[in-house]
mmCIF file with all atom_site columns, C-alpha atoms in Angstrom:
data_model
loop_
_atom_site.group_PDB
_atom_site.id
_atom_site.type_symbol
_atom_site.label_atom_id
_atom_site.label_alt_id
_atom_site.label_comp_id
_atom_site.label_asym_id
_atom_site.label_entity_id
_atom_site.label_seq_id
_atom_site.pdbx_PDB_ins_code
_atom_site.Cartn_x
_atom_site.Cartn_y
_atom_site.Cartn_z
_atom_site.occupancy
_atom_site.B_iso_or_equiv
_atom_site.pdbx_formal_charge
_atom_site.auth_seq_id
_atom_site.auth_comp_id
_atom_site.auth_asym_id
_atom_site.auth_atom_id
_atom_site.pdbx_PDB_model_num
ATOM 1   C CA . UNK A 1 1   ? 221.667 212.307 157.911 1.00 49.00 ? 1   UNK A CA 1
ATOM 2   C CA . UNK A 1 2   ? 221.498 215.669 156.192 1.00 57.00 ? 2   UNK A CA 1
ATOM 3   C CA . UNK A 1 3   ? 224.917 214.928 154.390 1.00 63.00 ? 3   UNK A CA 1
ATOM 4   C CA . UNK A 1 4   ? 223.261 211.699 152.866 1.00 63.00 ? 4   UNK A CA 1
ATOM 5   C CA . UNK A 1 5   ? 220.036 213.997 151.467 1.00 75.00 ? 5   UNK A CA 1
ATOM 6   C CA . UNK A 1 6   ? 222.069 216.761 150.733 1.00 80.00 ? 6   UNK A CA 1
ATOM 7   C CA . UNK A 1 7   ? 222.711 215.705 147.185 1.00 76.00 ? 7   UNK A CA 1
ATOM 8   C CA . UNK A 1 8   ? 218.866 214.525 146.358 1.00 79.00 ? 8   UNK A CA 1
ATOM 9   C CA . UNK A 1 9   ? 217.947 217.775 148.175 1.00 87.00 ? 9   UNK A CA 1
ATOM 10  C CA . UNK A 1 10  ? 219.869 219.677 145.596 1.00 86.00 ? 10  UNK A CA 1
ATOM 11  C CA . UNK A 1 11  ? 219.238 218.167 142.417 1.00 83.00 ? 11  UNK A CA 1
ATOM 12  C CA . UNK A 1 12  ? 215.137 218.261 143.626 1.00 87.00 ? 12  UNK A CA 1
ATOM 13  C CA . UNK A 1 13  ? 215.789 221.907 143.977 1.00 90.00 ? 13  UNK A CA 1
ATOM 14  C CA . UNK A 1 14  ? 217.706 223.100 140.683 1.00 85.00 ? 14  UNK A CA 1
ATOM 15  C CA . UNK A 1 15  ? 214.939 220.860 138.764 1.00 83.00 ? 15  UNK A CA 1
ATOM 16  C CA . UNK A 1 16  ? 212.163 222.742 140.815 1.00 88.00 ? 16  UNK A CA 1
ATOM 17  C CA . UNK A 1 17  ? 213.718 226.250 139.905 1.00 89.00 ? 17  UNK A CA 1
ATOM 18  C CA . UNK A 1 18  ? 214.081 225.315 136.013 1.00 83.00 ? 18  UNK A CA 1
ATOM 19  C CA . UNK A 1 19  ? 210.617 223.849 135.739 1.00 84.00 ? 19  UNK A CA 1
ATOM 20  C CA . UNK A 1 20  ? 209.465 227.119 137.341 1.00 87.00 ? 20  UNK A CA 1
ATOM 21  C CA . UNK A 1 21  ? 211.718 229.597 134.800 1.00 86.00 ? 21  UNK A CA 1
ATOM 22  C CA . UNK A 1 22  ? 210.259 226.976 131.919 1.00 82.00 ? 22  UNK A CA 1
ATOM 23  C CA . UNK A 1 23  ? 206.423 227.250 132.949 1.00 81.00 ? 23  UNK A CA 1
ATOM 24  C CA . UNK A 1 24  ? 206.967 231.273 132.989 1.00 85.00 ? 24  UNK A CA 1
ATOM 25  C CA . UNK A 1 25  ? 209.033 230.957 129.500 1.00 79.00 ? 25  UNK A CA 1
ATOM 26  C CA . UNK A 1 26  ? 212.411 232.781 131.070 1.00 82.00 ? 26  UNK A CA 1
ATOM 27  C CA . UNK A 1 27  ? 214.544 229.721 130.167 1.00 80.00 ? 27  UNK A CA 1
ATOM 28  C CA . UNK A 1 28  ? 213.571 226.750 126.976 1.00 75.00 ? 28  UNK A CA 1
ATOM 29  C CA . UNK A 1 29  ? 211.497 223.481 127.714 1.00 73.00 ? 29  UNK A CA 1
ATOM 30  C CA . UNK A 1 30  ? 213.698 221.155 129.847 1.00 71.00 ? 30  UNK A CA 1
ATOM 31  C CA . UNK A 1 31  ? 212.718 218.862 127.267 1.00 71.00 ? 31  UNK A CA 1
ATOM 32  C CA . UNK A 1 32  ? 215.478 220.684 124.770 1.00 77.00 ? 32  UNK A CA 1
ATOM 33  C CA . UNK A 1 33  ? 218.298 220.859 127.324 1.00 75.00 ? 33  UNK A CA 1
ATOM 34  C CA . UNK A 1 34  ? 217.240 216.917 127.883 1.00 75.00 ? 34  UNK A CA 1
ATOM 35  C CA . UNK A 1 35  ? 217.484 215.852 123.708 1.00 80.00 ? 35  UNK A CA 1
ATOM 36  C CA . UNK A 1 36  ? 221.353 218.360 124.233 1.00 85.00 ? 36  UNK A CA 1
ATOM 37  C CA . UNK A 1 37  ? 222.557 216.826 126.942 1.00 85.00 ? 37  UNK A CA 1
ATOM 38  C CA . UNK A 1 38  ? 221.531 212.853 126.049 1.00 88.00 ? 38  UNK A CA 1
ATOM 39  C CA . UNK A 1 39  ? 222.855 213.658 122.819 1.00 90.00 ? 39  UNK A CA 1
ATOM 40  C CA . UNK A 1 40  ? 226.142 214.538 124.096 1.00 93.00 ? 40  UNK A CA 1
ATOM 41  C CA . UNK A 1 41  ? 226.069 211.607 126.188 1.00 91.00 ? 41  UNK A CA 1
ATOM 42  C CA . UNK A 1 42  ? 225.684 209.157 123.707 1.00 93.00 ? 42  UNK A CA 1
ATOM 43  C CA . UNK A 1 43  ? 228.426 210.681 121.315 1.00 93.00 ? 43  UNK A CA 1
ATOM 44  C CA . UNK A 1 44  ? 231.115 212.655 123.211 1.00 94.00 ? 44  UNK A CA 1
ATOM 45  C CA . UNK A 1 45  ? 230.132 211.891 126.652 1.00 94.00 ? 45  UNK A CA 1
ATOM 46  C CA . UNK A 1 46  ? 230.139 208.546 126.212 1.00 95.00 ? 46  UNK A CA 1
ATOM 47  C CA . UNK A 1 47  ? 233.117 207.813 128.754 1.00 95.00 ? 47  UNK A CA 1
ATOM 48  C CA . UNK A 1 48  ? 231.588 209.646 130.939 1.00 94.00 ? 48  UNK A CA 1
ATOM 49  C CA . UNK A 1 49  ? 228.292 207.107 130.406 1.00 94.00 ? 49  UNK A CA 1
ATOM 50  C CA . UNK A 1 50  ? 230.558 204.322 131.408 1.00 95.00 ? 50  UNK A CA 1
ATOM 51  C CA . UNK A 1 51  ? 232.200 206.154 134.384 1.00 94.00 ? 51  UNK A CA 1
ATOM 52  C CA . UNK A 1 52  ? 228.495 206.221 135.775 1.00 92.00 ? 52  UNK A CA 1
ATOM 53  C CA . UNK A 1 53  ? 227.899 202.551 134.862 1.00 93.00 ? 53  UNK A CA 1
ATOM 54  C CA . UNK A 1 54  ? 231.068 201.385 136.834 1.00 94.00 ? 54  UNK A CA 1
ATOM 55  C CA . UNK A 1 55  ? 230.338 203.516 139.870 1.00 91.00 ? 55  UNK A CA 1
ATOM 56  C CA . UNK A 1 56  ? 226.523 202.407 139.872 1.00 90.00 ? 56  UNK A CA 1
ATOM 57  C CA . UNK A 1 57  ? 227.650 198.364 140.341 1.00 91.00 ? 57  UNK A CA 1
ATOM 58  C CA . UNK A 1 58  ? 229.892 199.528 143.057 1.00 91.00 ? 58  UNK A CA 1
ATOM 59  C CA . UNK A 1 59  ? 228.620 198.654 146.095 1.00 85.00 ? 59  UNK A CA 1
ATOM 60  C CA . UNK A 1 60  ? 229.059 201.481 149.066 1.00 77.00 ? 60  UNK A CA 1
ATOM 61  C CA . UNK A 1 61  ? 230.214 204.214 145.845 1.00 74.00 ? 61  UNK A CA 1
ATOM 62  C CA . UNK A 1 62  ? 226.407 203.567 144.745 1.00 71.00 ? 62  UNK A CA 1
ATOM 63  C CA . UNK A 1 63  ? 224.878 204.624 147.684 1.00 63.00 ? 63  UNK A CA 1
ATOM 64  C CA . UNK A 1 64  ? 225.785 208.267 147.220 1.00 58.00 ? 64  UNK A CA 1
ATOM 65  C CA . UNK A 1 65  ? 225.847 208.419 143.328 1.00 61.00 ? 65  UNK A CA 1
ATOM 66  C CA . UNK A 1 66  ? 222.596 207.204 140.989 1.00 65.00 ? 66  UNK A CA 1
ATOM 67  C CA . UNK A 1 67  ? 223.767 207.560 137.368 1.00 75.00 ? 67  UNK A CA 1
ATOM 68  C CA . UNK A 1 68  ? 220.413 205.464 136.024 1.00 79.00 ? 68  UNK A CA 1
ATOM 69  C CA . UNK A 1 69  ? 218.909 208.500 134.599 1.00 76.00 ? 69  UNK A CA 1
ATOM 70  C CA . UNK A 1 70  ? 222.238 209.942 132.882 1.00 83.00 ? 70  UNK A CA 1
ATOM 71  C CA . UNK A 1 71  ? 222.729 206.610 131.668 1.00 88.00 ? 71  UNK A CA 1
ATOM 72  C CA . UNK A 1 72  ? 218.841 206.370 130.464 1.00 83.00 ? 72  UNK A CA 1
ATOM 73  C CA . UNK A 1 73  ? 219.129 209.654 128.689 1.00 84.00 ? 73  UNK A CA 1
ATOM 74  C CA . UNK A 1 74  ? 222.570 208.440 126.549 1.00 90.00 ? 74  UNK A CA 1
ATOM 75  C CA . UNK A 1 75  ? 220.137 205.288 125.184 1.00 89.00 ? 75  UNK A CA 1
ATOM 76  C CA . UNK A 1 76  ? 217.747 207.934 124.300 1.00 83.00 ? 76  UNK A CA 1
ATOM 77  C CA . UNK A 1 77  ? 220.590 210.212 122.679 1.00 88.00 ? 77  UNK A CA 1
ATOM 78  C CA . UNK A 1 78  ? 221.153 207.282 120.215 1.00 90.00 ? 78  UNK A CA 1
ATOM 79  C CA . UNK A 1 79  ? 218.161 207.096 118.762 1.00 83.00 ? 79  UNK A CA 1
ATOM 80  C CA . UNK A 1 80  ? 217.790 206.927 115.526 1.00 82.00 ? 80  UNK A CA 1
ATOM 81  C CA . UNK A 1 81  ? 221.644 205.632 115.155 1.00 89.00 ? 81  UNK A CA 1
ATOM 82  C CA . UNK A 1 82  ? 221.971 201.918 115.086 1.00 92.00 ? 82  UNK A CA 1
ATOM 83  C CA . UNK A 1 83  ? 225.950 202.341 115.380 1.00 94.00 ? 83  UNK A CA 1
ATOM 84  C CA . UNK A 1 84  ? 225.522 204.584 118.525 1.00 94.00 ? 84  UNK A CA 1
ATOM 85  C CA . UNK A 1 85  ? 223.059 202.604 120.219 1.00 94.00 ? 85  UNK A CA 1
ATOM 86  C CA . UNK A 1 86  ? 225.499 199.765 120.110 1.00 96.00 ? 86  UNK A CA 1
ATOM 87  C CA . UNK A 1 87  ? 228.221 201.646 121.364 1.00 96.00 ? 87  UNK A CA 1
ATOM 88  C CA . UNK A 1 88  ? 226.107 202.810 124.093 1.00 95.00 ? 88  UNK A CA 1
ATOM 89  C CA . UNK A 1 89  ? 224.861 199.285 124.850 1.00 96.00 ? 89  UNK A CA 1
ATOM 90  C CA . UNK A 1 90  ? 228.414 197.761 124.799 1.00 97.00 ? 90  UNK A CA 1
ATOM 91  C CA . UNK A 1 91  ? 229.570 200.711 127.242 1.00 96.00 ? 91  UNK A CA 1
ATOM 92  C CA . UNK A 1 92  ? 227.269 200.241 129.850 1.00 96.00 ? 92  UNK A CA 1
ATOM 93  C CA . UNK A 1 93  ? 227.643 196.588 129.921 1.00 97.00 ? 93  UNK A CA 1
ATOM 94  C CA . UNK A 1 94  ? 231.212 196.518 129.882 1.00 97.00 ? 94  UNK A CA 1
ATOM 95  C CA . UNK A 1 95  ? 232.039 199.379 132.299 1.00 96.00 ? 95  UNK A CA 1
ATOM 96  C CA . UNK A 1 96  ? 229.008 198.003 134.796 1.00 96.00 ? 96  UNK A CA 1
ATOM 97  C CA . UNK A 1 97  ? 230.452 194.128 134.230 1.00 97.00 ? 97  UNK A CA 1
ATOM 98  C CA . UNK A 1 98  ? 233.848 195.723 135.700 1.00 97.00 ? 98  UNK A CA 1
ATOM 99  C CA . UNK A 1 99  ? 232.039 197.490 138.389 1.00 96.00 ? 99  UNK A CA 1
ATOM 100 C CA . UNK A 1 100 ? 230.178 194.244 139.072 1.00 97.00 ? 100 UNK A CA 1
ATOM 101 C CA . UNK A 1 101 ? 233.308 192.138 139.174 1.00 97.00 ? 101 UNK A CA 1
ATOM 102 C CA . UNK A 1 102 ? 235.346 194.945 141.174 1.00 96.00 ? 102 UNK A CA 1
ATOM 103 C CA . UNK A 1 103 ? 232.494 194.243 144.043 1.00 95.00 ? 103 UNK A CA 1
ATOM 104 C CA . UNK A 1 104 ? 232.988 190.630 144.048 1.00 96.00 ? 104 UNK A CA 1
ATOM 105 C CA . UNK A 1 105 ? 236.667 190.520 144.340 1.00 96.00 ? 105 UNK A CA 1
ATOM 106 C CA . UNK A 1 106 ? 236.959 193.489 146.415 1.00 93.00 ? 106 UNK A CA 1
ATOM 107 C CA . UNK A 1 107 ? 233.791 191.410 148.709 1.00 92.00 ? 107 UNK A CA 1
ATOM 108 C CA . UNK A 1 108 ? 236.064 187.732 148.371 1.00 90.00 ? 108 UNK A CA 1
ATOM 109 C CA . UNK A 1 109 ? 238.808 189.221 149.877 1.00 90.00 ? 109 UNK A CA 1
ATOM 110 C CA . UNK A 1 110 ? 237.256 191.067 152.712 1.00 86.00 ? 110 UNK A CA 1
ATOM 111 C CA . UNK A 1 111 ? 234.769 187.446 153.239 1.00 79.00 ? 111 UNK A CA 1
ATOM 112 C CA . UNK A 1 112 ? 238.102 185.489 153.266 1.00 76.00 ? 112 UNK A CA 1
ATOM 113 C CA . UNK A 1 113 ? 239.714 187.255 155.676 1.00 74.00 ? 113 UNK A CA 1
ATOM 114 C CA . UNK A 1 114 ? 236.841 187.036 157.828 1.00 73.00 ? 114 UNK A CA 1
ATOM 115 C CA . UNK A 1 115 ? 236.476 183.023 157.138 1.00 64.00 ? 115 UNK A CA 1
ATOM 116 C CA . UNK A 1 116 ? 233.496 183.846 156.425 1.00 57.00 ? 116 UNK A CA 1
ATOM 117 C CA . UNK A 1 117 ? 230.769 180.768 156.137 1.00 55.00 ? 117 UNK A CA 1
ATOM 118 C CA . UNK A 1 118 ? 229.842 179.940 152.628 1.00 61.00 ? 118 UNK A CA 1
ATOM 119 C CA . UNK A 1 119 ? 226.587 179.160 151.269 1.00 58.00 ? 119 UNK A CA 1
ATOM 120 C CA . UNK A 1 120 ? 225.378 176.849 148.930 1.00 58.00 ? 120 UNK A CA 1
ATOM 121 C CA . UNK A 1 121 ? 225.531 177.504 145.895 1.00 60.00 ? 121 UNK A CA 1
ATOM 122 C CA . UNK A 1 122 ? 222.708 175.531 144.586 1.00 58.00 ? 122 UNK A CA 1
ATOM 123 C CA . UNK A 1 123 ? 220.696 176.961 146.778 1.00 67.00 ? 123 UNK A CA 1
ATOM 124 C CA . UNK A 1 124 ? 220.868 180.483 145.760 1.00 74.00 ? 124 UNK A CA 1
ATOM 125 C CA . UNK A 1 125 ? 220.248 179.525 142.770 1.00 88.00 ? 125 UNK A CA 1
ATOM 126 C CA . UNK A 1 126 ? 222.696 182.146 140.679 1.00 92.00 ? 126 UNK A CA 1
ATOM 127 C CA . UNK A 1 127 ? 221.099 182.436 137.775 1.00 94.00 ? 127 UNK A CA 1
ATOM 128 C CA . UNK A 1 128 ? 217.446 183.527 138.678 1.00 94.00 ? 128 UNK A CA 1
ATOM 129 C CA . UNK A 1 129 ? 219.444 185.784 141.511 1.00 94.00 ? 129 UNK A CA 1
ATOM 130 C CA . UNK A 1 130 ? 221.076 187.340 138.496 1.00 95.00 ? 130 UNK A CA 1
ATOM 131 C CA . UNK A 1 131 ? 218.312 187.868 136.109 1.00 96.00 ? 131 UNK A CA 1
ATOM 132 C CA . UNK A 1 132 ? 215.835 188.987 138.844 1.00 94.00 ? 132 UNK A CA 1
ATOM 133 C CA . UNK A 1 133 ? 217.698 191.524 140.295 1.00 93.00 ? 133 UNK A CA 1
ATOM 134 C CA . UNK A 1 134 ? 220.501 193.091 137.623 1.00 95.00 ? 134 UNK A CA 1
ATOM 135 C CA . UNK A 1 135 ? 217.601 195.190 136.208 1.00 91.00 ? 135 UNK A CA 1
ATOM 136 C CA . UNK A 1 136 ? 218.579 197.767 138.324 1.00 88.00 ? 136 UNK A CA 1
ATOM 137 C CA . UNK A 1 137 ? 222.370 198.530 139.314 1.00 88.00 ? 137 UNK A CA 1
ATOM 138 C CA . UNK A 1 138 ? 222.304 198.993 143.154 1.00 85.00 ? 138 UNK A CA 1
ATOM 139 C CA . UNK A 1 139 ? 220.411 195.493 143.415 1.00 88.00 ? 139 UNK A CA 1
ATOM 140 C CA . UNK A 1 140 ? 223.095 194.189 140.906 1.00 93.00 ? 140 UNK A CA 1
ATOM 141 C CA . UNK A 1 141 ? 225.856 195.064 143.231 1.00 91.00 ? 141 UNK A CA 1
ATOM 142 C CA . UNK A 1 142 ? 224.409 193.805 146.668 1.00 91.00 ? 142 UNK A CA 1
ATOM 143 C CA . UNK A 1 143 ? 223.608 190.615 144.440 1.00 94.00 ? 143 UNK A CA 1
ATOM 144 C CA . UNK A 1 144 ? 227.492 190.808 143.718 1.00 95.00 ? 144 UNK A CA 1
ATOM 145 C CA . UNK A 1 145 ? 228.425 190.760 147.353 1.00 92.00 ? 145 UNK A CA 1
ATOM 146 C CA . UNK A 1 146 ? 225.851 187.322 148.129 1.00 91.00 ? 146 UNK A CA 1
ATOM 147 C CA . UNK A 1 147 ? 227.562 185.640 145.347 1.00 93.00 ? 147 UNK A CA 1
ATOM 148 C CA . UNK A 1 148 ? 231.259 186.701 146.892 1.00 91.00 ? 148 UNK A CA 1
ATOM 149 C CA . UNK A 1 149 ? 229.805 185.459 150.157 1.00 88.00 ? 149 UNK A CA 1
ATOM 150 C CA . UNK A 1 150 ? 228.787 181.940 148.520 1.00 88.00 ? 150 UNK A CA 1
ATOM 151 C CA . UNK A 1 151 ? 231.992 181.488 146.840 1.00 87.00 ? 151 UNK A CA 1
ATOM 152 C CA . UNK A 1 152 ? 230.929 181.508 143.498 1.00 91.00 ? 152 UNK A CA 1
ATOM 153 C CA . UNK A 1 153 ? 233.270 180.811 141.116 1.00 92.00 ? 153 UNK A CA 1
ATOM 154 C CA . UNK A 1 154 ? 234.744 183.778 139.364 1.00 95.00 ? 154 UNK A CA 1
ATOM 155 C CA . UNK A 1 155 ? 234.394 182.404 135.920 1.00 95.00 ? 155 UNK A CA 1
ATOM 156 C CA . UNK A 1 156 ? 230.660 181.638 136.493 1.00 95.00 ? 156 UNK A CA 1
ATOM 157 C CA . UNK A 1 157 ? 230.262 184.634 138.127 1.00 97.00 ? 157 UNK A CA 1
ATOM 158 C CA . UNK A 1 158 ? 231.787 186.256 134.990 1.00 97.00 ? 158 UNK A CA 1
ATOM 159 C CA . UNK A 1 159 ? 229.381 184.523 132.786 1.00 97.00 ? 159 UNK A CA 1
ATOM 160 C CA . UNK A 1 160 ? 226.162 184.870 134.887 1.00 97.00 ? 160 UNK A CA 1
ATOM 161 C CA . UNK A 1 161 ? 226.576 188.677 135.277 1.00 97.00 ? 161 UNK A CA 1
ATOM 162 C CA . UNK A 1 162 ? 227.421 189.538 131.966 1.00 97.00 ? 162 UNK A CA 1
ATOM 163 C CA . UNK A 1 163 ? 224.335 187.187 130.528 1.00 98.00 ? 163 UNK A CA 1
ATOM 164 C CA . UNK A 1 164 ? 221.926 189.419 132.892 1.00 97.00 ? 164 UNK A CA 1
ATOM 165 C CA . UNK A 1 165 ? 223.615 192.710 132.675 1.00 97.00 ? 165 UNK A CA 1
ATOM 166 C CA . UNK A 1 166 ? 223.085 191.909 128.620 1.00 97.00 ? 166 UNK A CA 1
ATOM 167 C CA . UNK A 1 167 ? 219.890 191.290 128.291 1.00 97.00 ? 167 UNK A CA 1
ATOM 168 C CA . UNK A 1 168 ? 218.808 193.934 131.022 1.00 96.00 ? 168 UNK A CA 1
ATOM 169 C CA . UNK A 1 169 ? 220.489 196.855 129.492 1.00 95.00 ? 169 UNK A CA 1
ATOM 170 C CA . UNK A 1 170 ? 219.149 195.822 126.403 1.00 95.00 ? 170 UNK A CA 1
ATOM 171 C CA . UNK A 1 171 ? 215.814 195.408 127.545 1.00 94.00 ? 171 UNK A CA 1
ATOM 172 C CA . UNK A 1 172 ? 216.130 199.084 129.076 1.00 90.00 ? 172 UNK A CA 1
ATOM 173 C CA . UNK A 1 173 ? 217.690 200.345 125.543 1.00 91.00 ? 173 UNK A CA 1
ATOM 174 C CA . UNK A 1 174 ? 214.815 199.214 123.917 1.00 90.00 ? 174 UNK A CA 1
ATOM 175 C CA . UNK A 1 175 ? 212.734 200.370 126.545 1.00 85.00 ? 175 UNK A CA 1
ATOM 176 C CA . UNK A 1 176 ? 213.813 204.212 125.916 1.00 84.00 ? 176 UNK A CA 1
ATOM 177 C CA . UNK A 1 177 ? 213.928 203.927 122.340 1.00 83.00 ? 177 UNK A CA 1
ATOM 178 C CA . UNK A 1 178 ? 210.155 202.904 122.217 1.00 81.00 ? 178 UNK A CA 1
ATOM 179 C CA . UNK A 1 179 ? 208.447 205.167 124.621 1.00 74.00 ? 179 UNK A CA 1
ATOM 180 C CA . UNK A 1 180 ? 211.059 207.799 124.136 1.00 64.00 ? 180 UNK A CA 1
ATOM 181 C CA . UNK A 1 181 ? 212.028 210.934 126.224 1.00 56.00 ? 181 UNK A CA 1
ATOM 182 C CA . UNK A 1 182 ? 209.453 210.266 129.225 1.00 55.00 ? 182 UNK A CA 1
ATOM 183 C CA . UNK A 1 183 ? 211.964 211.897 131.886 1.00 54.00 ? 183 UNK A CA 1
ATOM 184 C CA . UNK A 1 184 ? 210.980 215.589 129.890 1.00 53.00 ? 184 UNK A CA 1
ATOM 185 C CA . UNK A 1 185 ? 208.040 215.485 128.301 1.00 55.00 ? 185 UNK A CA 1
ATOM 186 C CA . UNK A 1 186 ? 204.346 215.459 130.042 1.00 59.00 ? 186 UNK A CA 1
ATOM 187 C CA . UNK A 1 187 ? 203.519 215.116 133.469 1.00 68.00 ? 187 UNK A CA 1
ATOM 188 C CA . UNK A 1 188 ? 204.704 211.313 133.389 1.00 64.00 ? 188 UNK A CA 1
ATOM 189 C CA . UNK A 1 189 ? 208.013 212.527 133.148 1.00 65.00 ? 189 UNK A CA 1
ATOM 190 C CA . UNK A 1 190 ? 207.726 215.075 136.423 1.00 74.00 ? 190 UNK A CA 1
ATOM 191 C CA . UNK A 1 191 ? 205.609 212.504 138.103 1.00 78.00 ? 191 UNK A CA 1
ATOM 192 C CA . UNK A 1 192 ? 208.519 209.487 137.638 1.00 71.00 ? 192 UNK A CA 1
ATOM 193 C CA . UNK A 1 193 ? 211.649 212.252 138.275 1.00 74.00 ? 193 UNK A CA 1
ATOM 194 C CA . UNK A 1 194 ? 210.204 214.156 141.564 1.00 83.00 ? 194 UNK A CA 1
ATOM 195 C CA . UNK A 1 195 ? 208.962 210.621 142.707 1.00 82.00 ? 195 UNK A CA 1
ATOM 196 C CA . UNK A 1 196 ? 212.615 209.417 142.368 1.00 75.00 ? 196 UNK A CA 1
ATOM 197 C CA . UNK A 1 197 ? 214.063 212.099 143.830 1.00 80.00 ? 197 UNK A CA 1
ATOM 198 C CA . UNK A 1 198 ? 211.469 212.257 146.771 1.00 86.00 ? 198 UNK A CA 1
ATOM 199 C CA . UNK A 1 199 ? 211.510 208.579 147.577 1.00 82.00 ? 199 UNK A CA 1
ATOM 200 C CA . UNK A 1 200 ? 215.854 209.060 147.297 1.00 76.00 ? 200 UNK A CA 1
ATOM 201 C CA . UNK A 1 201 ? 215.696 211.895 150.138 1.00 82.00 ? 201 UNK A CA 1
ATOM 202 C CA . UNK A 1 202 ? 213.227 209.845 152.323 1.00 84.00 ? 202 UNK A CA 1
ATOM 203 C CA . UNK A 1 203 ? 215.714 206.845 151.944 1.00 74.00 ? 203 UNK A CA 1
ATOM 204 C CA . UNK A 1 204 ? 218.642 208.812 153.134 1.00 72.00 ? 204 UNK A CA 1
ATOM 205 C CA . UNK A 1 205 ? 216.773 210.299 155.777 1.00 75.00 ? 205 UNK A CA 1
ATOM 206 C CA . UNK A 1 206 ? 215.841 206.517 156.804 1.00 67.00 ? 206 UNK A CA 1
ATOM 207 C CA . UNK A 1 207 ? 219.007 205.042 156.673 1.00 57.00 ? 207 UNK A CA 1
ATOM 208 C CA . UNK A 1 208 ? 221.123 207.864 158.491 1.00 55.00 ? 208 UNK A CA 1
ATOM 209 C CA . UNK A 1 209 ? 218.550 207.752 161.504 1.00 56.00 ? 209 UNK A CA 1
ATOM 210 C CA . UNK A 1 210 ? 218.960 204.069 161.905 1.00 48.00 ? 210 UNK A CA 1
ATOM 211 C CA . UNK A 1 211 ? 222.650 203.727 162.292 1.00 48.00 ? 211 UNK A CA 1
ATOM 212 C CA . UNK A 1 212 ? 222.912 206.683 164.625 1.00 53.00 ? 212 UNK A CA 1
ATOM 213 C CA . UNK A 1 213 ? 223.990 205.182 167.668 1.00 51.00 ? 213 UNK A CA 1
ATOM 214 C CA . UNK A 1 214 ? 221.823 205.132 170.595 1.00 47.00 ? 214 UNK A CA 1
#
């Protein structure tokens, strides 16, 4: 249990302790180190971007490592630069498709061996799956697993995920690039950051305690 919060835990810690140093005027607005690190991201760290987008569409490697707000802050970096919000854009779809698509195989061959019983397809209805639940990439990836499960095609899998993870990532590009840096700036930004983090620890805390064995 305290191994799953123990990253949350952290993170909610080092942001306390700089928002303190920053209120008392010891260290520069976090909004500053937010505009130098998402500008990094978007340029030179932009590998890195697309590390986090694979791992976040991994199911069971997502569980212990959220990249949404790394990958958030890289959209914001390219503002301003049409040429580096595409690249941006075209990373995180690409590197989450493979993370996607690494889930369902890795899923159809465990499901196989299992002889597993398949769903219907129809009845899942793949396409509003998709689109209602790749907005976000943990949801993406257990979405992944029901459509292994179904037997899904690969090639319409292929086409389906990349058609939501498309439109979603550029409905969150455009999304950052219109109400800007909201993770640093005003109390929205603390409010939607400590919330995350807080709601993250309670989760882990959750989910340990109810697979300890009785």
């Amino acid at each position: 249990m305290l191994r799953r919060s123990l990253t949350p835990l952290m993170i909610l810690i080092v942001i306390a302790c700089l928002d303190m140093l920053s209120y008392f005027e010891l260290i520069p607005s976090k909004a500053v180190a937010f505009d130098a690190v998402s500008t990094w991201l978007s340029t030179n760290g932009i590998l890195f971007v697309g590390l986090l987008a694979f791992l976040e569409n991994v199911a069971i490697a997502n569980v212990y490592f959220p990249g949404s707000v790394a990958i958030l802050a890289a959209m914001h970096g390219a503002s301003g630069d049409v040429g580096t919000i595409m690249t941006v854009w075209i990373v995180v779809t690409v590197f989450g498709l493979v993370g996607q698509t690494t889930t369902y195989l890795l899923a159809s061959t465990v499901f196989a061996k299992l002889d597993v019983t398949k769903k219907g397809i129809e009845e899942l209805r793949p396409w509003t799956l998709a689109f209602g639940s790749y907005w976000h990439p943990h949801l993406a990836s257990m979405t992944c697993l029901t459509f292994a499960s179904s037997g899904l095609p690969l090639r319409k899998f292929l086409v389906i995920s990349l058609a939501a993870s498309s439109a979603w990532n550029a409905f969150w590009t455009l999304f950052v690039l219109s109400f800007g840096n909201i993770f640093a700036e005003g109390p929205m930004g603390s409010v939607l950051v400590y919330s995350y983090l807080i709601v993250w620890i309670l989760l882990s805390v959750g989910s340990g305690q109810t697979s300890k064995p009785k």
